[in-house]
Structure formats: C-alpha cells, structure tokens
JSON list of C-alpha atoms in Angstrom, two decimals:
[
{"chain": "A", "resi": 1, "resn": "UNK", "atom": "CA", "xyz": [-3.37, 165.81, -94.33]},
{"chain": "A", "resi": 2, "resn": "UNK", "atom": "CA", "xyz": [-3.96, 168.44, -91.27]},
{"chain": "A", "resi": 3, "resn": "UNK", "atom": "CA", "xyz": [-6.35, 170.90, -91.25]},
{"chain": "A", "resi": 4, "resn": "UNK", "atom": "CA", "xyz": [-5.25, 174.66, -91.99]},
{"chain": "A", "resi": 5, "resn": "UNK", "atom": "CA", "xyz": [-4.88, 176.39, -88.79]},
{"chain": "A", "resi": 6, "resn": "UNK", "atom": "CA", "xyz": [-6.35, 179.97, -88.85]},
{"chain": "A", "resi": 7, "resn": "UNK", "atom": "CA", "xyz": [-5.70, 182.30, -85.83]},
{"chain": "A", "resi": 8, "resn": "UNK", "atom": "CA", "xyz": [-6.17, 186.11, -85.39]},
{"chain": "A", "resi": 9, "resn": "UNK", "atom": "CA", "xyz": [-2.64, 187.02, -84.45]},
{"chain": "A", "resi": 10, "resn": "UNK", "atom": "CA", "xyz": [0.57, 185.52, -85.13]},
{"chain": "A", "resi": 11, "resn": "UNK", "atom": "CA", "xyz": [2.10, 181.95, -84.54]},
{"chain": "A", "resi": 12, "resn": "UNK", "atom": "CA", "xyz": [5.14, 181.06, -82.61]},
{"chain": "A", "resi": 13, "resn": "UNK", "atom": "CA", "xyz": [6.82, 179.18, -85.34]},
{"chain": "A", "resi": 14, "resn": "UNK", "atom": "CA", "xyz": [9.12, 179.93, -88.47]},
{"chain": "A", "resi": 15, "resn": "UNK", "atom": "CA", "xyz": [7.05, 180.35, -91.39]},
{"chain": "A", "resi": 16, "resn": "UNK", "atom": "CA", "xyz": [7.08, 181.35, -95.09]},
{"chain": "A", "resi": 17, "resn": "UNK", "atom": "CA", "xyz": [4.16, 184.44, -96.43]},
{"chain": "A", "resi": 18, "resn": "UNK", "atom": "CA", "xyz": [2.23, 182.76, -99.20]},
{"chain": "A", "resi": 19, "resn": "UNK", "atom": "CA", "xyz": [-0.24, 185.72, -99.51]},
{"chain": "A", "resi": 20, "resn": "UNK", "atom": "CA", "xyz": [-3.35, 187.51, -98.68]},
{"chain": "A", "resi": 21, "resn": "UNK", "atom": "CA", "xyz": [-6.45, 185.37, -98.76]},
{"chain": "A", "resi": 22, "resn": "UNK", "atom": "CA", "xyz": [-10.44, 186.95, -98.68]},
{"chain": "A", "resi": 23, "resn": "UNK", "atom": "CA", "xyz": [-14.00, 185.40, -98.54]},
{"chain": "A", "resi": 24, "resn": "UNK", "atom": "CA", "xyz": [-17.19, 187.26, -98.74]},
{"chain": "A", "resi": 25, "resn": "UNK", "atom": "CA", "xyz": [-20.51, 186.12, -97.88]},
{"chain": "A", "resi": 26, "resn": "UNK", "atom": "CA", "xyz": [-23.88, 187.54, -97.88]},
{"chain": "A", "resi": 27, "resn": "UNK", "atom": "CA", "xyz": [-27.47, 186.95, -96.68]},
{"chain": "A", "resi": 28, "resn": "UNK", "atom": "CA", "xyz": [-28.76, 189.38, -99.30]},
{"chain": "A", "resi": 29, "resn": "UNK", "atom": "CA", "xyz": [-30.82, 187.95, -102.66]},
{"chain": "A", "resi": 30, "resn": "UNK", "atom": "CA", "xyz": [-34.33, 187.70, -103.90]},
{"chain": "A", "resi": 31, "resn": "UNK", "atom": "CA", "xyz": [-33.88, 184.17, -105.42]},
{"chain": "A", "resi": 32, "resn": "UNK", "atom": "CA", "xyz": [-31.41, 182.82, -102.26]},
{"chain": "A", "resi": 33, "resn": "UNK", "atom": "CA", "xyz": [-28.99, 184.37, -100.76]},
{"chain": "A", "resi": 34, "resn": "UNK", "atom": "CA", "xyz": [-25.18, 183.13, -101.26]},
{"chain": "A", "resi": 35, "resn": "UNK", "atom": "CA", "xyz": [-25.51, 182.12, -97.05]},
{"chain": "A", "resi": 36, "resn": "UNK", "atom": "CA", "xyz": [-28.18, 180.70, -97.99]},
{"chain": "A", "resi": 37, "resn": "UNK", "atom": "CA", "xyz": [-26.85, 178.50, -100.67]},
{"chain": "A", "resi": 38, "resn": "UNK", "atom": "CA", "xyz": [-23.70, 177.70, -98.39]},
{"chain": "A", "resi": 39, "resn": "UNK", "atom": "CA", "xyz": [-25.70, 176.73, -95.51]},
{"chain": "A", "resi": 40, "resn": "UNK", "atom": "CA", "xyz": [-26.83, 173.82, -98.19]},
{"chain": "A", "resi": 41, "resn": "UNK", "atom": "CA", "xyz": [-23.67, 172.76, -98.87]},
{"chain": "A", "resi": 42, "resn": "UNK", "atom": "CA", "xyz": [-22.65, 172.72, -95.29]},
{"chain": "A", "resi": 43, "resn": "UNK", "atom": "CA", "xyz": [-25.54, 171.37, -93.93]},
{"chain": "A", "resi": 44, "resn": "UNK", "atom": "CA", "xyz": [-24.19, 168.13, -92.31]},
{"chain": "A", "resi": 45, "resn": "UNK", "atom": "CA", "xyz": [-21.36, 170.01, -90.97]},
{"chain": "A", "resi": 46, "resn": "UNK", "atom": "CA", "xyz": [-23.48, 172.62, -88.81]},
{"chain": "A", "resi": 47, "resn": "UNK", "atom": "CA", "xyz": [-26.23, 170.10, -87.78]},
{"chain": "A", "resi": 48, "resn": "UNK", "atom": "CA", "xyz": [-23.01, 167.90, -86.47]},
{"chain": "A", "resi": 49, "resn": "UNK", "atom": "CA", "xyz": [-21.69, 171.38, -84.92]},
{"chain": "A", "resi": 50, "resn": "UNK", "atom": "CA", "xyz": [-24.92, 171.85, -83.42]},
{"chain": "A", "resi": 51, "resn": "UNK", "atom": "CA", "xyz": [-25.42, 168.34, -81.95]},
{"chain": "A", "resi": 52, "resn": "UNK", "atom": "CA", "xyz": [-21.53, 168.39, -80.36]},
{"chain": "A", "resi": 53, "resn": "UNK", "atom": "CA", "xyz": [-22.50, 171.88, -78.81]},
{"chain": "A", "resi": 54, "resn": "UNK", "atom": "CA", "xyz": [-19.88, 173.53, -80.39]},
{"chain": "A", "resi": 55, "resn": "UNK", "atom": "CA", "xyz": [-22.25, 176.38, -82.36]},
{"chain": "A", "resi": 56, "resn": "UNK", "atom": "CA", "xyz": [-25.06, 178.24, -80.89]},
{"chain": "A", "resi": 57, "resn": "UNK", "atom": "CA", "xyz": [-28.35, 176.86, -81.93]},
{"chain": "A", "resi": 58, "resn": "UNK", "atom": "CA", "xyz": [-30.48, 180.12, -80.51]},
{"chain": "A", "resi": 59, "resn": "UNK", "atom": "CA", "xyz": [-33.81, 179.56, -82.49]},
{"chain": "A", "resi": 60, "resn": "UNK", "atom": "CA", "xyz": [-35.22, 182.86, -80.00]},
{"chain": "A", "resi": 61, "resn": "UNK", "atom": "CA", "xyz": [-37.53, 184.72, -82.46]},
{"chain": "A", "resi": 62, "resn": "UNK", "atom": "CA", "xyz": [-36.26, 188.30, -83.74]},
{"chain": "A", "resi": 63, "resn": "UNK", "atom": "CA", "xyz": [-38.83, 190.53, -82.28]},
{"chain": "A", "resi": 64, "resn": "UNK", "atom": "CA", "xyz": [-37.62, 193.02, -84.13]},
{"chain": "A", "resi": 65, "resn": "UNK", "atom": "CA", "xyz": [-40.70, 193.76, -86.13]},
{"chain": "A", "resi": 66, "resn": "UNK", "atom": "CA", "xyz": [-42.23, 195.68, -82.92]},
{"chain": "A", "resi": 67, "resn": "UNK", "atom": "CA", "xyz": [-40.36, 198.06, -83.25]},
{"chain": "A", "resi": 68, "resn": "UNK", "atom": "CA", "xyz": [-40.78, 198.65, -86.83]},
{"chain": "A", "resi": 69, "resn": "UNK", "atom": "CA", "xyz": [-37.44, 197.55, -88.10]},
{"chain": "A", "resi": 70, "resn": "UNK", "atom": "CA", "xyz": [-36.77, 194.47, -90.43]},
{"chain": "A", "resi": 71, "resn": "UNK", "atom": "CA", "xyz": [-34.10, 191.79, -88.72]},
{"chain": "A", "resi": 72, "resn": "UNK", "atom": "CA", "xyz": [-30.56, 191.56, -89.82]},
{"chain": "A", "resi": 73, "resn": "UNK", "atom": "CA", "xyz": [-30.93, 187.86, -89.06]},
{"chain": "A", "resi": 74, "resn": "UNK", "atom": "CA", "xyz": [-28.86, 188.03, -86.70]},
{"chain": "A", "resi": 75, "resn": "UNK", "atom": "CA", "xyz": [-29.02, 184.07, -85.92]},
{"chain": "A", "resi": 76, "resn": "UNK", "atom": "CA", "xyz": [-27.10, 184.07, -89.09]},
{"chain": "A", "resi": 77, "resn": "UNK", "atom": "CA", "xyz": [-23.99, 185.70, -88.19]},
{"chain": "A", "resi": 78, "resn": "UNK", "atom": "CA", "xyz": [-22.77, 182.73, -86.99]},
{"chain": "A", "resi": 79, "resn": "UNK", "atom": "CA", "xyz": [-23.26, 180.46, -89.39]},
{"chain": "A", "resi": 80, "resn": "UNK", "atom": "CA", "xyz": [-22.09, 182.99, -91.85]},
{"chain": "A", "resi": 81, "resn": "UNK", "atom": "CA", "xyz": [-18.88, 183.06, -89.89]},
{"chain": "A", "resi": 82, "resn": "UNK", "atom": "CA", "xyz": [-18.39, 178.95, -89.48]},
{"chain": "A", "resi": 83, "resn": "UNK", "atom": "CA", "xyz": [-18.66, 178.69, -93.61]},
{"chain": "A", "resi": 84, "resn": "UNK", "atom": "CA", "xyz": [-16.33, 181.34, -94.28]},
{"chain": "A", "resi": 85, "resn": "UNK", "atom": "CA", "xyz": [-13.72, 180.30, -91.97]},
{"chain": "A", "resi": 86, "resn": "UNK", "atom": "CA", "xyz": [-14.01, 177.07, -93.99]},
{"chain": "A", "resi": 87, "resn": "UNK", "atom": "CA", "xyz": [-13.97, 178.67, -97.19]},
{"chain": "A", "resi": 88, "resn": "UNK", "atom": "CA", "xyz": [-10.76, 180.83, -96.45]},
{"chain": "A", "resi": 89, "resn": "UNK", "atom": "CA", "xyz": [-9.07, 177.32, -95.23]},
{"chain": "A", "resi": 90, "resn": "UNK", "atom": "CA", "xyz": [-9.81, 175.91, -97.93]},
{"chain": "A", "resi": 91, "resn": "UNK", "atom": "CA", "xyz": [-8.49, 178.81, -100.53]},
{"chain": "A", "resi": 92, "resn": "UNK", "atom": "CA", "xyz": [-5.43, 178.75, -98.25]},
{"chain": "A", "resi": 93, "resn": "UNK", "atom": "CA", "xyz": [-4.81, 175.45, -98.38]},
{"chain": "A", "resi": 94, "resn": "UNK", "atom": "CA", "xyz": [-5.37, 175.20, -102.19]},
{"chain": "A", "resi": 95, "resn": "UNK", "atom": "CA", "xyz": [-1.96, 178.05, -102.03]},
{"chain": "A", "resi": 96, "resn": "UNK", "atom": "CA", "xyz": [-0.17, 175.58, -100.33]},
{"chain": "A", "resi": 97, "resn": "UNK", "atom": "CA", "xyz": [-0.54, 177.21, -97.01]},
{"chain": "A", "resi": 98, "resn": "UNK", "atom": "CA", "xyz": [-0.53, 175.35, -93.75]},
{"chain": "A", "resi": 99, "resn": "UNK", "atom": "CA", "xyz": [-2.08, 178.57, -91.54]},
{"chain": "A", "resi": 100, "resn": "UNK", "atom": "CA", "xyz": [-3.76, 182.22, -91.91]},
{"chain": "A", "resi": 101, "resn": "UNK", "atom": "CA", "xyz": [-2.48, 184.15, -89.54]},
{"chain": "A", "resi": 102, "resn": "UNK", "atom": "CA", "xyz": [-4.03, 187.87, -88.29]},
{"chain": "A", "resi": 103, "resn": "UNK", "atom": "CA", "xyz": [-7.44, 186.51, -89.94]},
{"chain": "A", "resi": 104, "resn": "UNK", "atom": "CA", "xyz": [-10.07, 189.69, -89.36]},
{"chain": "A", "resi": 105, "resn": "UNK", "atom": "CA", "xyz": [-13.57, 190.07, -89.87]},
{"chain": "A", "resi": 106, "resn": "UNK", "atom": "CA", "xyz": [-15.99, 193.04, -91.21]},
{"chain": "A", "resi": 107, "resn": "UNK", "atom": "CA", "xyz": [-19.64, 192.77, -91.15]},
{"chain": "A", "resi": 108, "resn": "UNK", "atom": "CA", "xyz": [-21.30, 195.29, -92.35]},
{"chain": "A", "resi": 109, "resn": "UNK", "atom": "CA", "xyz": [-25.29, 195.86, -92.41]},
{"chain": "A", "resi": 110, "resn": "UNK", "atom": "CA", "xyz": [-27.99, 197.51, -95.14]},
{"chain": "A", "resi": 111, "resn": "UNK", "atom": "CA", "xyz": [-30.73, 198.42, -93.45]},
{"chain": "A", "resi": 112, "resn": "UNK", "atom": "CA", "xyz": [-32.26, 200.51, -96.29]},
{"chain": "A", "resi": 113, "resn": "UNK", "atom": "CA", "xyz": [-35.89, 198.36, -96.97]},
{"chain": "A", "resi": 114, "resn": "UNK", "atom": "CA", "xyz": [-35.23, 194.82, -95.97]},
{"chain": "A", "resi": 115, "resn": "UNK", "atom": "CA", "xyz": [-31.79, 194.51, -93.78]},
{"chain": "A", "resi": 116, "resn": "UNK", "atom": "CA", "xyz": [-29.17, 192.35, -94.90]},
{"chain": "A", "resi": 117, "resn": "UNK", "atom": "CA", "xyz": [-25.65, 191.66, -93.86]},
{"chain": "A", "resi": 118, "resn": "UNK", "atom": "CA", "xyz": [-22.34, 191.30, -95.87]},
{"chain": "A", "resi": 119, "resn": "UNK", "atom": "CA", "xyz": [-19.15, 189.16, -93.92]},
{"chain": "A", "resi": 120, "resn": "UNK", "atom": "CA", "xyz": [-16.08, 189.71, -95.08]},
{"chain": "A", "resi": 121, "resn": "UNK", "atom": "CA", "xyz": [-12.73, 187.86, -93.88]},
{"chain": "A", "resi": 122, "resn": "UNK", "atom": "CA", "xyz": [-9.07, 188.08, -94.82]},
{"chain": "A", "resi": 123, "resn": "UNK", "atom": "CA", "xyz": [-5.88, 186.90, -93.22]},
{"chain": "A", "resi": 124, "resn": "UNK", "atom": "CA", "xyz": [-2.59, 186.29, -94.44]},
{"chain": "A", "resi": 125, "resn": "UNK", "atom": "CA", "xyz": [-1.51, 182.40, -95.78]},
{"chain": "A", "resi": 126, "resn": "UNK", "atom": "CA", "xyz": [1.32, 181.08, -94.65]},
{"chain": "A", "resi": 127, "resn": "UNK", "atom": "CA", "xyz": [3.62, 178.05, -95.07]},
{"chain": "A", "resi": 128, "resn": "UNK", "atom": "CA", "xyz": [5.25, 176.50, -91.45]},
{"chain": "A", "resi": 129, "resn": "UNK", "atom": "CA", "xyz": [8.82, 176.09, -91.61]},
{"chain": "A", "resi": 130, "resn": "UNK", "atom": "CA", "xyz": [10.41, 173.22, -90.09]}
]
C-alpha cells in the first residue's frame, strides 16, 4: 500500500476532495505532555530518522535561562512536526485519501510561567484519479 503523500500546495494530477483533515500536538502537561507521549510511540522511527540524517539531532543547550526566560523547547519543534505529519497521514489515509494537499502549520507559544508550544496542522484529503 503507498504511503499518503502530503505537500503544501497542489498536485498536478486529477483528484477527488475527501475533506479537511487537523492534528494538534502539544508540549504542555504536568504529568507528560501529549509530545511527550508521542515521542514514545515514535521512538524507533526518530532514532532511525536521526541515524539516516534525515532530522536534526541539535542536542545545543537552551541558554535561555540567562536571560531570565523559560525555553519553548525549541529542539522540540521538530519532532513535534515529524509525528504530526504522521498522524495527519494516517487520519487521511483512514478517509480513504491517497494525498493532503495545501497542508499548513500554526505554532503558537505560552510564555505566561513555564513556556510551552501548541502545533497545529491541517490540509485538505484527497483521492488521485486515474
């Protein structure tokens, strides 16, 4: 079965609208973040993605601190945005899609106290024609 392709603008093939998909992750919680928990679950995938080359494995320390402001974790983001590209594949793919095209991205921080960051990523599934 192939893989759903997800792209941020259109495709240059026939295709059929399915619908709007979303996915919304978080590295905010006292007891574990959901990132947290997803980073779990797709543990062998990012240490494989990290091995190949293929993600950014920055371990630099946030020095943030110095200046008296709590990090975002902004090593995060990225991980963040490797799980829910997965996620909205697979939610796409469970609709019968084969693609999401115009897939966009909103992250948005909280800085009030600790600092946390919420992803959020949509797109449009769609079915290929042949």
């Amino acid at each position: 079965m192939n893989e759903v392709i997800i792209t941020t603008c259109d495709l240059k093939q026939d295709y059929e609208v399915i619908g709007p998909v979303f996915y919304q992750i978080s590295n905010k919680g006292i007891f574990g973040s959901k990132l947290t928990k997803m980073k779990t679950q797709y543990a062998d995938q990012i240490n494989m993605k990290n091995k190949s080359g293929n993600m950014d494995t920055n371990t630099r320390p946030d020095w943030s601190f110095l200046f008296l402001e709590w990090g975002v974790g902004q090593e995060d983001f990225q991980y963040a945005f490797y799980i829910a590209c997965e996620e909205i594949k697979k939610m796409a793919k469970n609709m019968g899609a084969d693609a999401i095209i115009g897939m966009r991205q909103d992250i948005d921080l909280d800085t009030n106290g600790f600092s946390y960051f919420y992803l959020q990523m949509y797109g449009t599934a769609v079915r290929l024609k042949n």
